[in-house]
Each structure stands twice: as C-alpha cells, then as structure tokens.
GROMACS .gro file of C-alpha atoms in nm:
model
  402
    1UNK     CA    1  -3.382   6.403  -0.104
    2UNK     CA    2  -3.196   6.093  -0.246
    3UNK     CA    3  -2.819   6.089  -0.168
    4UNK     CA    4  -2.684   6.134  -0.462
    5UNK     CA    5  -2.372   5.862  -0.569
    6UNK     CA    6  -2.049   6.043  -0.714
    7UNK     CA    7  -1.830   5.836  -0.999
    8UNK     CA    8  -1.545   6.039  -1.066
    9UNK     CA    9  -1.298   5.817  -1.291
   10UNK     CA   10  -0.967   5.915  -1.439
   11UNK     CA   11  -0.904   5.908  -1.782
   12UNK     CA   12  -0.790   5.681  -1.980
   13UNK     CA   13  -0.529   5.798  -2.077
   14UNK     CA   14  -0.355   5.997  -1.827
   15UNK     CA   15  -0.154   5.669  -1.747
   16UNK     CA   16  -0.001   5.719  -2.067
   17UNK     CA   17   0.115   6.109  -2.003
   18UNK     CA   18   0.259   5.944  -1.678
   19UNK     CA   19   0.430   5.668  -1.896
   20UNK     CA   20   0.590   5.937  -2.135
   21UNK     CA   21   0.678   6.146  -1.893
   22UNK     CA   22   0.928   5.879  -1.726
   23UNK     CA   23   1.006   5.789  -2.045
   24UNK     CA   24   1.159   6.068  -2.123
   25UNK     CA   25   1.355   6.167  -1.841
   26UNK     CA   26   1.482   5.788  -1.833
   27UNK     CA   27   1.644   5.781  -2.214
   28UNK     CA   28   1.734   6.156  -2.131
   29UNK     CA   29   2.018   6.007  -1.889
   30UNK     CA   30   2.048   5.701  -2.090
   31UNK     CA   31   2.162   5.954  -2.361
   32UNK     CA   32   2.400   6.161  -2.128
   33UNK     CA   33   2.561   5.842  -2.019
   34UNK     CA   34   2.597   5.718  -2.364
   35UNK     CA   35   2.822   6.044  -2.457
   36UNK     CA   36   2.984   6.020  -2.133
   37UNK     CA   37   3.146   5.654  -2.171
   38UNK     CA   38   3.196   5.688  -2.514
   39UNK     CA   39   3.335   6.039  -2.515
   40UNK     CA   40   3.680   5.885  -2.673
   41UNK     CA   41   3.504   5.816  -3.033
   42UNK     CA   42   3.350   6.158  -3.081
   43UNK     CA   43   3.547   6.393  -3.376
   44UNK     CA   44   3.375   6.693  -3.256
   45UNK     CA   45   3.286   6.635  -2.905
   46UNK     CA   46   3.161   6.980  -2.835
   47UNK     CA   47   2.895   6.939  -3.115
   48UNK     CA   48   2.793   6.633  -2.904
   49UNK     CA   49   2.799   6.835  -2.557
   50UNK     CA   50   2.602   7.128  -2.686
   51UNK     CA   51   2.298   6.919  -2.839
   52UNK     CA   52   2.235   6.670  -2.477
   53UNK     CA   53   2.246   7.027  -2.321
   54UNK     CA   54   1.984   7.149  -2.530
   55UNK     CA   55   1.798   6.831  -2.559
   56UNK     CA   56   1.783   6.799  -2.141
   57UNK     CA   57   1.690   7.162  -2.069
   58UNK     CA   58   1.413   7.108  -2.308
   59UNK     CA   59   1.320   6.803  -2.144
   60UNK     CA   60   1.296   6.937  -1.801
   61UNK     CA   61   1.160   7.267  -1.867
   62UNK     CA   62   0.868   7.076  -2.100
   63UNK     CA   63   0.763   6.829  -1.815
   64UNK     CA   64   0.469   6.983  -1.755
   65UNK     CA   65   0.385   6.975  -2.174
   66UNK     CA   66   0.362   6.603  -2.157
   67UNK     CA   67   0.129   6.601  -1.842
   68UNK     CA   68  -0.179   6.588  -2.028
   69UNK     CA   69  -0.338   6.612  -2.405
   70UNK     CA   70  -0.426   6.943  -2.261
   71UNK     CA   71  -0.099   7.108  -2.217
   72UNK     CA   72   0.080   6.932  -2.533
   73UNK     CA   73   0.049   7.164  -2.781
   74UNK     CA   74   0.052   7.126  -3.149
   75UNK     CA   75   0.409   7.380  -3.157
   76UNK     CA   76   0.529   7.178  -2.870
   77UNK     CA   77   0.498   6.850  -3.059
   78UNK     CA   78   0.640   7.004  -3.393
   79UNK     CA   79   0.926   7.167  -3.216
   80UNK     CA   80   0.994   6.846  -2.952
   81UNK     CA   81   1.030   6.653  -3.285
   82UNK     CA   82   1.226   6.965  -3.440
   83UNK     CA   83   1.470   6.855  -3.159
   84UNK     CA   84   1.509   6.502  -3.203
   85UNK     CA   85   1.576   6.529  -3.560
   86UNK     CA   86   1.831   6.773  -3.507
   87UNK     CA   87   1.995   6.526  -3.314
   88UNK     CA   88   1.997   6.263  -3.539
   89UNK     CA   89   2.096   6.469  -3.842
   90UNK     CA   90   2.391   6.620  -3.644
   91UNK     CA   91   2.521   6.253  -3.519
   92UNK     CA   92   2.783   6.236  -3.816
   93UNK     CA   93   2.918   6.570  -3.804
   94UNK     CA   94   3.017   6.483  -3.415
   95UNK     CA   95   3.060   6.138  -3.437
   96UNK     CA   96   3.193   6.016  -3.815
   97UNK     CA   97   3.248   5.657  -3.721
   98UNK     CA   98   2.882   5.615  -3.639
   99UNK     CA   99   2.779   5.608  -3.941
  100UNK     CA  100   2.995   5.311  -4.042
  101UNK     CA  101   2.945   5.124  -3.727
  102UNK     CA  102   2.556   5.188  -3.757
  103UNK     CA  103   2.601   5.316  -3.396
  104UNK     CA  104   2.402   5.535  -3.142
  105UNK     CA  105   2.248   5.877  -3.285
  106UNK     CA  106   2.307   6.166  -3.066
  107UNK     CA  107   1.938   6.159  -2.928
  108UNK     CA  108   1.938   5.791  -2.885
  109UNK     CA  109   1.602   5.579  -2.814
  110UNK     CA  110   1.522   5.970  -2.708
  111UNK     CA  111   1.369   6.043  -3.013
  112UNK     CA  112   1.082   5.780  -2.927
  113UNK     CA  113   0.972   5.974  -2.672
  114UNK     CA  114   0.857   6.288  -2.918
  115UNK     CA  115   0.703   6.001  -3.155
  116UNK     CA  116   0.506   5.859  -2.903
  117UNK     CA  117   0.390   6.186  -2.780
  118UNK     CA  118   0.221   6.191  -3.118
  119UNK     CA  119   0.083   5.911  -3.080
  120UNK     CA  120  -0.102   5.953  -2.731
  121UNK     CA  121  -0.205   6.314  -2.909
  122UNK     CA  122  -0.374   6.199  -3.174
  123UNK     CA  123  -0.361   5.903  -3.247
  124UNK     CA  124  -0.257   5.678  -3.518
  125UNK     CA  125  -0.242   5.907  -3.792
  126UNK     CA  126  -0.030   6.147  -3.596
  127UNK     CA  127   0.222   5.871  -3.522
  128UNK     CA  128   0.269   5.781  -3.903
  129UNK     CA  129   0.293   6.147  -3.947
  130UNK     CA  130   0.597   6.170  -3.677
  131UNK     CA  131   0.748   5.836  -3.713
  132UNK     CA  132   0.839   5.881  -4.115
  133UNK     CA  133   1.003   6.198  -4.035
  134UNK     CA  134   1.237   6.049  -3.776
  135UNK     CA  135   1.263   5.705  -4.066
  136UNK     CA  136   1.372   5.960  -4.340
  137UNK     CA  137   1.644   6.164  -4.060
  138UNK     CA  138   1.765   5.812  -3.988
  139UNK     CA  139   1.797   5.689  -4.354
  140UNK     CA  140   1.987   6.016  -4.410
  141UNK     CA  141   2.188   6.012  -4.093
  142UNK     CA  142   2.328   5.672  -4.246
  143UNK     CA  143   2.403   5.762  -4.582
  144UNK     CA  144   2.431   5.381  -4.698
  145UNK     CA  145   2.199   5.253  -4.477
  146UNK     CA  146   2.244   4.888  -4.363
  147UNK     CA  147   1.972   4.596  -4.305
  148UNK     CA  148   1.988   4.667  -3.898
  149UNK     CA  149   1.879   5.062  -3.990
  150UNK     CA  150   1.607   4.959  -4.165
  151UNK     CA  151   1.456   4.737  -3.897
  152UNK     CA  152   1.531   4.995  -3.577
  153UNK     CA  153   1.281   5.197  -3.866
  154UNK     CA  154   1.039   5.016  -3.949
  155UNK     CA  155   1.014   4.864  -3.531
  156UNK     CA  156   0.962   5.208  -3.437
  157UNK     CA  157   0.736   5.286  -3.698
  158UNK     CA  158   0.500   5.016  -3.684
  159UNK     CA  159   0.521   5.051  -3.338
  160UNK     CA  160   0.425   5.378  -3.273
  161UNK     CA  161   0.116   5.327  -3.499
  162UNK     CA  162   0.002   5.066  -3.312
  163UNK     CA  163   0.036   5.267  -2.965
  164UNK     CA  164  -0.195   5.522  -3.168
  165UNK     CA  165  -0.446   5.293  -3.247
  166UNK     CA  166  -0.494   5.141  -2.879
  167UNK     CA  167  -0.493   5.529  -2.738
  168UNK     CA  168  -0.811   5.555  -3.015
  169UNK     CA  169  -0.944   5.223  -2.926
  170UNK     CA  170  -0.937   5.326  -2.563
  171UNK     CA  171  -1.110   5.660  -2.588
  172UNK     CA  172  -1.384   5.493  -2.801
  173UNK     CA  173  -1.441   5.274  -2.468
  174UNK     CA  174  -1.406   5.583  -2.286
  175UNK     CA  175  -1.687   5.776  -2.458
  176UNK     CA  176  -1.876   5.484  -2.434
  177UNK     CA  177  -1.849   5.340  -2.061
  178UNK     CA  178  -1.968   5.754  -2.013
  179UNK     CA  179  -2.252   5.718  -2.163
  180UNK     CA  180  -2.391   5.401  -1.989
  181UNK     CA  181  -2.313   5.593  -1.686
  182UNK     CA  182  -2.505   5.842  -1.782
  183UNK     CA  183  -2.796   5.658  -1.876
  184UNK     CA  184  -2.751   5.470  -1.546
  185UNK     CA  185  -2.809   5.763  -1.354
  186UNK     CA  186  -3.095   5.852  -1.546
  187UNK     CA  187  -3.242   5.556  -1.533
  188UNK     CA  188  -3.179   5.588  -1.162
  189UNK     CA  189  -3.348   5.913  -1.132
  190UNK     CA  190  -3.684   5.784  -1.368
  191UNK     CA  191  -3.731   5.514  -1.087
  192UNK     CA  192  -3.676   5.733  -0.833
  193UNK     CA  193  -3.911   5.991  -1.002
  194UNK     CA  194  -4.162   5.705  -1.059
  195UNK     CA  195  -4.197   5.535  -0.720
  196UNK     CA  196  -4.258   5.891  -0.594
  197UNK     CA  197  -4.568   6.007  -0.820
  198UNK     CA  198  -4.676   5.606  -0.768
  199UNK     CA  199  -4.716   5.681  -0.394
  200UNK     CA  200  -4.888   6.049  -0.438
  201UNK     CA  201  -5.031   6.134  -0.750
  202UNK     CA  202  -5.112   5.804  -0.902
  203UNK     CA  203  -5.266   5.686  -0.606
  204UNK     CA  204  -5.474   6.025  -0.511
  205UNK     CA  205  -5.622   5.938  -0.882
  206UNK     CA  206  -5.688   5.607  -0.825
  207UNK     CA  207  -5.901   5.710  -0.556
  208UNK     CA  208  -6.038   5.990  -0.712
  209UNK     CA  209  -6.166   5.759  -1.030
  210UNK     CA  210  -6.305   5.470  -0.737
  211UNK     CA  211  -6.483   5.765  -0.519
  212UNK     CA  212  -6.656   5.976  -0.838
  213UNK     CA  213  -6.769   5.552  -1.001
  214UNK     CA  214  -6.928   5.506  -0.692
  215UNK     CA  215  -7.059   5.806  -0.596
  216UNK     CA  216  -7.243   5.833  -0.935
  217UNK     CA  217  -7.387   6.156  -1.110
  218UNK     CA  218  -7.104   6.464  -1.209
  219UNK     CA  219  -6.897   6.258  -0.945
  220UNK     CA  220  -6.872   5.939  -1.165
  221UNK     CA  221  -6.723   6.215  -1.499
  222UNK     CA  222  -6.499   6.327  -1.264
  223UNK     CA  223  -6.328   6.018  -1.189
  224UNK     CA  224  -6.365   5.920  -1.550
  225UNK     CA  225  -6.187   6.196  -1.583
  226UNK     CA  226  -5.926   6.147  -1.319
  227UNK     CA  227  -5.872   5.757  -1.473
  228UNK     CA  228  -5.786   5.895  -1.803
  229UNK     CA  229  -5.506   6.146  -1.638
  230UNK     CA  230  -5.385   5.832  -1.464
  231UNK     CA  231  -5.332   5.634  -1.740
  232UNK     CA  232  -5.152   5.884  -1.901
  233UNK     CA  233  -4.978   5.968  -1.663
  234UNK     CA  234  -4.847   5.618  -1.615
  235UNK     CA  235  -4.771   5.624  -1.959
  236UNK     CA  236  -4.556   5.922  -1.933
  237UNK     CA  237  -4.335   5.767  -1.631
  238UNK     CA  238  -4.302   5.421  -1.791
  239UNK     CA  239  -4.233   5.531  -2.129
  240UNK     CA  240  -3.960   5.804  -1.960
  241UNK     CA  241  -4.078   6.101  -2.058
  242UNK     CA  242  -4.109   6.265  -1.735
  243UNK     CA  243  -3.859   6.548  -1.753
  244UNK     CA  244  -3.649   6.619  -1.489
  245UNK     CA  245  -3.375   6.880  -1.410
  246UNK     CA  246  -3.182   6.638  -1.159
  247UNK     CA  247  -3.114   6.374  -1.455
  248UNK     CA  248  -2.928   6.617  -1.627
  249UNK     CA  249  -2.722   6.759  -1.323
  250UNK     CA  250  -2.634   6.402  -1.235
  251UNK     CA  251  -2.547   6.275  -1.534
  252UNK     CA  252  -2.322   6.607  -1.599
  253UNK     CA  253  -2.181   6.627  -1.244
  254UNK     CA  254  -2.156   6.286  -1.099
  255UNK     CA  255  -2.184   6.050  -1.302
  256UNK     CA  256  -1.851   6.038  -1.481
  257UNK     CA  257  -1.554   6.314  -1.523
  258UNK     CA  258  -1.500   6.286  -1.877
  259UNK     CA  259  -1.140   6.392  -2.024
  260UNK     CA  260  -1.191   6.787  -2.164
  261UNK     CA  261  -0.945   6.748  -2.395
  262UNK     CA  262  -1.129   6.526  -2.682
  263UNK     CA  263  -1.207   6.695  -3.005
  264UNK     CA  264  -1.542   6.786  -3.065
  265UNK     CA  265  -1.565   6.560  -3.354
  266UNK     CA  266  -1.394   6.297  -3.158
  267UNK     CA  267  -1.654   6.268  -2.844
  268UNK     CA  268  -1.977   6.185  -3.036
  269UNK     CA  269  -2.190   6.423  -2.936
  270UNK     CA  270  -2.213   6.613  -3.240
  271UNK     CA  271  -2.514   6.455  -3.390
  272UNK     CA  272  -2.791   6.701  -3.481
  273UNK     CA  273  -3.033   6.767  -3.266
  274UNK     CA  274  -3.385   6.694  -3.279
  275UNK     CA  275  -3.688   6.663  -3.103
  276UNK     CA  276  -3.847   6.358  -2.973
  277UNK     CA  277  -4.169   6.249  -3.076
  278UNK     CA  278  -4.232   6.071  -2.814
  279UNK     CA  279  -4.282   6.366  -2.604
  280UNK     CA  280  -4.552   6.535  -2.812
  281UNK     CA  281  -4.736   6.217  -2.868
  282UNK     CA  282  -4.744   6.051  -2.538
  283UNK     CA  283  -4.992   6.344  -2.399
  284UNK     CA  284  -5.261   6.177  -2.614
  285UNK     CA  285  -5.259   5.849  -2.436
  286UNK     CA  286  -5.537   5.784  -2.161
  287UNK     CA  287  -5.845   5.505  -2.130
  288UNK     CA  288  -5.960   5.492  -2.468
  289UNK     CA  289  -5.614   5.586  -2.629
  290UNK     CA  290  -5.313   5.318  -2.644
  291UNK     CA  291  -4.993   5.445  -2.727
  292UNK     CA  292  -4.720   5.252  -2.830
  293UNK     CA  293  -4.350   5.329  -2.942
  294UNK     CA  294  -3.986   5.267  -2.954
  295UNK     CA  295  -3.737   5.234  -2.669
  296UNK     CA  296  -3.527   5.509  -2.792
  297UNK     CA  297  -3.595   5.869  -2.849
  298UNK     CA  298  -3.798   5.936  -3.195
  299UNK     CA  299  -3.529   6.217  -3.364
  300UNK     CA  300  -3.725   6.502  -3.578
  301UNK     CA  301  -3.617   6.830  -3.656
  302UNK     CA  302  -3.835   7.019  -3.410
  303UNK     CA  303  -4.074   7.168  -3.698
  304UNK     CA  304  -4.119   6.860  -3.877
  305UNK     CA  305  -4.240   6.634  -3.511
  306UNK     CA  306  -4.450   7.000  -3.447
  307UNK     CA  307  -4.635   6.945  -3.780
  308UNK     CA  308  -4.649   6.565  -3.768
  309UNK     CA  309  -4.782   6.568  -3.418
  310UNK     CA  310  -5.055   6.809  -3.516
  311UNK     CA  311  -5.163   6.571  -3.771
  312UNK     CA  312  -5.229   6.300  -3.540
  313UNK     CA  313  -5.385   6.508  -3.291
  314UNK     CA  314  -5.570   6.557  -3.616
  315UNK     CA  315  -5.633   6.226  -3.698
  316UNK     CA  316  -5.797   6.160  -3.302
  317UNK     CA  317  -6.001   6.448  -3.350
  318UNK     CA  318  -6.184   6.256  -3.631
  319UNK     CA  319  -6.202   5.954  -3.413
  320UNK     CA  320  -6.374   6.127  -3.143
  321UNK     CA  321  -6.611   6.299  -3.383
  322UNK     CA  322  -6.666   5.990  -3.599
  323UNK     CA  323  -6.627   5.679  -3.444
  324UNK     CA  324  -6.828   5.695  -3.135
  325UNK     CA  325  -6.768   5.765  -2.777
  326UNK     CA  326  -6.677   5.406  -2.691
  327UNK     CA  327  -6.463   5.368  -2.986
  328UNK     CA  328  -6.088   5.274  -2.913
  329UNK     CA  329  -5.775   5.419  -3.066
  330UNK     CA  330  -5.429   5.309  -3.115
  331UNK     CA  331  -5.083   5.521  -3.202
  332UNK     CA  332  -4.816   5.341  -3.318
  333UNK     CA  333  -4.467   5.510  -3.357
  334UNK     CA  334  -4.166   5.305  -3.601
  335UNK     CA  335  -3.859   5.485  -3.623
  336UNK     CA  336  -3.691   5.357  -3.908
  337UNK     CA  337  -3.333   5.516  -4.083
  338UNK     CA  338  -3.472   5.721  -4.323
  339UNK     CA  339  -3.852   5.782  -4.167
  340UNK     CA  340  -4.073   5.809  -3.898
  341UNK     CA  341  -4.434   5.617  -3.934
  342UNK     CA  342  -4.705   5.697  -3.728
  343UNK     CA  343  -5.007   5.560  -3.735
  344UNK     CA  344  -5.324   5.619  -3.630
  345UNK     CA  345  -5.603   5.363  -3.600
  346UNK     CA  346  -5.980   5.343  -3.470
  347UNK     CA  347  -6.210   5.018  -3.441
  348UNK     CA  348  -6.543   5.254  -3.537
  349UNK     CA  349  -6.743   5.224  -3.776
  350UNK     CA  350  -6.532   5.304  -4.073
  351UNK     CA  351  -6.621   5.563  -4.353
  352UNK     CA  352  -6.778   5.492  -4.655
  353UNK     CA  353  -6.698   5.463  -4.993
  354UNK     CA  354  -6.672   5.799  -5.145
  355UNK     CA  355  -6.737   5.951  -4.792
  356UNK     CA  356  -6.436   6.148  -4.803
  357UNK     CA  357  -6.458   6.307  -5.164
  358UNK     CA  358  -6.790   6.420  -5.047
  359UNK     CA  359  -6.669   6.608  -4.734
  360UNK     CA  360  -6.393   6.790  -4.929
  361UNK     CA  361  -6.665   6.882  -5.173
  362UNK     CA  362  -6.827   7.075  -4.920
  363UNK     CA  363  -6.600   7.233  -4.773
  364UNK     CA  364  -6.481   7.019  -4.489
  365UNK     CA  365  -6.101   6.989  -4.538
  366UNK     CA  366  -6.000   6.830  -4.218
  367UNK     CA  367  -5.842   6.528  -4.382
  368UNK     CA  368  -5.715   6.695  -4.652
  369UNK     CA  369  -5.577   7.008  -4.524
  370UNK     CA  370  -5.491   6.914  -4.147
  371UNK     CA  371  -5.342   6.576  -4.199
  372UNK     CA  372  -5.232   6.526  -4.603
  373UNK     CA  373  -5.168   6.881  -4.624
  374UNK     CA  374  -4.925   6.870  -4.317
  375UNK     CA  375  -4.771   6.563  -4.422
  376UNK     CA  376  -4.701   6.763  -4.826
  377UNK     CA  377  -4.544   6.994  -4.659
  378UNK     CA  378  -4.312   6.761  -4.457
  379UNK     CA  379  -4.223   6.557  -4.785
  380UNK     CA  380  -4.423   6.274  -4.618
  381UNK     CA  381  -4.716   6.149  -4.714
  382UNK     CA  382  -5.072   6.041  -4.511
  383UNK     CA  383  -5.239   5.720  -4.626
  384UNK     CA  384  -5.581   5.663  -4.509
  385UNK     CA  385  -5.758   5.257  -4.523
  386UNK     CA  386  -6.109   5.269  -4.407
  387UNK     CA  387  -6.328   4.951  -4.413
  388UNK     CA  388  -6.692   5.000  -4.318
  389UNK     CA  389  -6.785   4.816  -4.034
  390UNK     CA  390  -6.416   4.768  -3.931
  391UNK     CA  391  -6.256   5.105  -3.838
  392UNK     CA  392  -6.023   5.371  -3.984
  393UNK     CA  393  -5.657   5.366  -4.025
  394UNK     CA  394  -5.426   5.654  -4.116
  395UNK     CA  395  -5.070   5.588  -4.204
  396UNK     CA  396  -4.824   5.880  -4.166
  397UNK     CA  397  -4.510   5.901  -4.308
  398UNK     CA  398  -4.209   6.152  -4.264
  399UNK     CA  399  -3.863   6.177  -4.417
  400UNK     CA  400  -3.614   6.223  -4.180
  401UNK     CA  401  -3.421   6.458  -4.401
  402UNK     CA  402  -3.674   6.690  -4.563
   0.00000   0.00000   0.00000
C-alpha cells in the first residue's frame, strides 16, 4: 500500500486569535498605567479604580474566549463590548476634565480589542455592528464633541471594517486552497488506482481479446468480448469514475485540517446534491460505443439522471436493433446552467420517412414511451433527426430544475 502524505495546515486565522490575545493584555496595562500616572486629575478616583479592576479580571479570566472562533461566544462578544462601553460612558463621572481636554476614556485603546474581536468573528458586518456602538459611547462620552473625536471614530471604524473584510477574504482562500488539496489527493489516488488495473486487469484483457482473435471459433467472441470490457474499462479510469473509498479518507483525513468553526453557509459545501451522469452513462461505452463528456461532474437530481439515463440506454437499444451490428454510436454529454443535453447518435442506415408514425401505430412505443415519454416527465424534451442513408440522431434535453 501507497504511503500515504499528511498536510495538516493551521488556519488562517488562528494568527489573528494570537494577535488579539496580546492585544489585549498589552492595552490592559497600558490602561492601568494610564490611571496610575495620572491619578492626580481624577474627581472620583475610586469610580476609576473599580472599572480597570473589573475590566482586567475580565480580561484574564476570558483569555481562553479569544483563543479561537470556537470559544468566542456570541454573549462573550456582547458582554466584552458591554464592558468597554461601560468604560467609556463612566470616563466623565470619574474624570470631568476629560471631557474638555478630549483626553483618555477609562478603557483606553482597550476598547479596540472587543471591536476587533468582532471583526475576526464575523467579519465585516460584525465590525460595523461593534464599532458604531463604541462611535455613539464616544460621541456621548464627549458631550460637544471636537474635530480630534471624530477622527479617533471614524479611524477605528473604518478600520475595524477593513480587518473584517481581510479575515473574509482570507477564509475564502482558505476554503479554496482546501479544496485543490483535496482534489490533489484524489487525483493522486485515480493515478494510483489507474497504473494498478493498467498492469492487471487491462492487460489480462488485452491478452484475453489477442488469444480468443487468434484462436478463432467461440474463442475469437470471447475476446471480442473481453476488448469491449477493456475499452470501457479504460474509459471508466480516464474519465475518473472509478470509485474509491481511499479518495475520500484522504481527502477528509490528510489532506488538509480545515478550521471547524466556519458556518455552514460560510464553507461552500452546501450546494445540493446530485448525481453524476457521468457515472450512469460511462457503463455504455466499449468498441462500437464512444463516449464523450465534460471534465466536471454532470449534477442531476438522482431521479431525473435515473430517468434520463434509461432513455439513452433506450436510445442504444434501437441502435443495436436497427442500425446493424457494425454500426457505430456516439454519446455526447453538455452540461450547460440551466440543462443537461445528451445525445445520442448512430451512422446506420437511418429511418424512413413516416417510419416512426407507423411503429407507434402498431403498437411499438419504444420511441415514444421509453425515450419522449421519459424526457415529458422530466420537463425535457427528446428530439429525434433521422436521414436515410446517413444515421439517426436523438437529442435529449433536461432542465436542471424540474
């Protein structure tokens, strides 16, 4: 077995939770000192005392909230920036000359820290949200707020949206560096998968096909047989469709350590799911049978690519019975926004004019029951262009919202 390769990667934004949390503790003292030296100016000193005790127990004992998106809490945000506006709202009643002086709140540049904490949460949004409550404390706090107040405001306000939007910008890149890992490793795996059934199966039906030719008799339909399972089979791992339980455990285990704490809505991965077409199609290629589609999986609701699939299998079944055994057939899959085309085409020997009126007149409804009748149901429709003497195609269409 294959060694398999770990990538475990941090997220993105724990650096930030790191950043806060220093930042906190850091204009925590810077506050303290502030009150300290300028004890002589306060009216009410003990109104100052009691709020830096409050506001550095809190910060201590909440160290751990600001560790991670995890851990900090809706309540913890609302009542971190309970605190800060406290502070700010009770800098006049201990300190009356501040307001004149347009100097220090009681919280100082501490009240930045519960903004930003807002920000790294959730985002932009979030930090307007926090960042126009501390404005409107500050613009009261004032009471004739001067030109300087209204610039510390708006600095802190734009900046704190702007934080948001990089921590936004960065999961974004987050979600989607994860999934090119992922598909690296599944690509990885598909290679893997494919140089392994290239050296055993593919080959043992190589040989199997070369032996029955030459062999002649019930040998030489056996390794008819045996080429058409290797062509499809080849289809299956180049087109890859092979399934595989490994993919899925690497790409879950090893291939990146995403951050559990995104929103569901945020982590794009709430699409709705779907079957892919290319699965249920892809069986059908083999010797006489090309099959041709997109890159990327073929979404259907899993009813609607049942019922479509059936039609073509459909479809084939009239090649085989009409066209001839040497006859040729070709699928072609388009994924476009709003449908799915399939189509279906033969290089027989065509019907006739008024060939397939006849058929449903008596009685034989494969057309219009199997394949039309399908496609009705769907809300699609099944389009068939016939030229005699130049082969048969049928055009299926599906809505991919039915």
């Amino acid at each position: 077995m294959a060694k398999r390769e770990r990538v475990v990667r941090m997220s993105v934004e724990q650096p930030l939770w790191r950043a806060l949390t220093a930042y906190r503790i850091l204009t925590m003292l810077y506050a303290v000192l502030l009150a300290v030296f300028g004890r002589d100016r306060y009216d009410r000193p003990w109104v100052a005392v009691a709020f830096l005790v409050v506001m550095s127990a809190w910060t201590l004992a909440t160290l751990p909230k600001v560790a991670g998106a995890v851990a900090c809490t809706k309540r913890f945000l609302g009542a971190d920036l309970t605190i800060a506006l406290v502070g700010i709202l009770l800098t006049p009643l201990a300190d009356f000359e501040a307001q004149q002086i347009d100097g220090p709140t009681l919280p100082s540049i501490w009240t930045a820290g519960s903004v930003l904490a807002f920000a790294i949460k959730g985002g932009w949004r979030w930090a307007a949200f926090a960042s126009t409550f501390v404005a409107v404390a500050n613009i009261i706090e004032r009471g004739e707020p001067s030109r300087d107040t209204f610039h510390n405001v708006l600095l802190v306000w734009v900046a704190s949206i702007a934080i948001g939007y990089v921590v936004e910008v960065a999961r974004a890149s987050e979600r989607t560096l994860a999934r090119a890992l992922e598909i690296e490793a599944a690509t990885r795996e598909r290679e893997r998968l494919a140089r392994d059934i290239h050296d055993s199966v593919l080959q043992v039906l190589a040989m199997v096909q070369r032996r029955g030719t030459a062999l002649g008799g019930e040998a030489a339909e056996l390794g008819r047989m045996a080429g058409e399972q290797e062509v499809a089979l080849r289809t299956l791992v180049s087109s890859g469709l092979v399934p595989t339980t490994r993919v899925s455990e690497d790409a879950a285990e090893g291939a990146v350590v995403r951050s559990v704490e995104v929103d569901d809505e945020e982590d794009g991965s709430s699409g709705p799911a779907g079957c892919d077409l290319r699965s249920l199609l892809a069986p059908h290629a083999g010797s006489r049978i090309s099959f041709a589609e997109p890159g990327a999986p073929v979404l259907l609701a899993p009813a609607a690519a049942k019922e479509l699939a059936a039609a073509v299998g459909a479809a084939l079944d009239n090649v085989r019975v009409h066209a001839g055994e040497n006859a040729q057939a070709w699928i072609l899959v388009e994924d476009w926004p709003d449908e799915v085309i399939v189509t279906v085409r033969d290089d027989g020997p065509g019907i006739a004019e008024g060939r397939l009126a006849q058929a449903e007149g008596e009685g034989r409804m494969g057309v219009a029951l199997s394949i039309r009748g399908r496609l009705r149901d769907l809300g699609g429709t099944a389009e068939l262009i016939s030229v005699p003497g130049q082969g048969t195609e049928v055009e299926l269409k599906v809505p991919k919202v039915a």
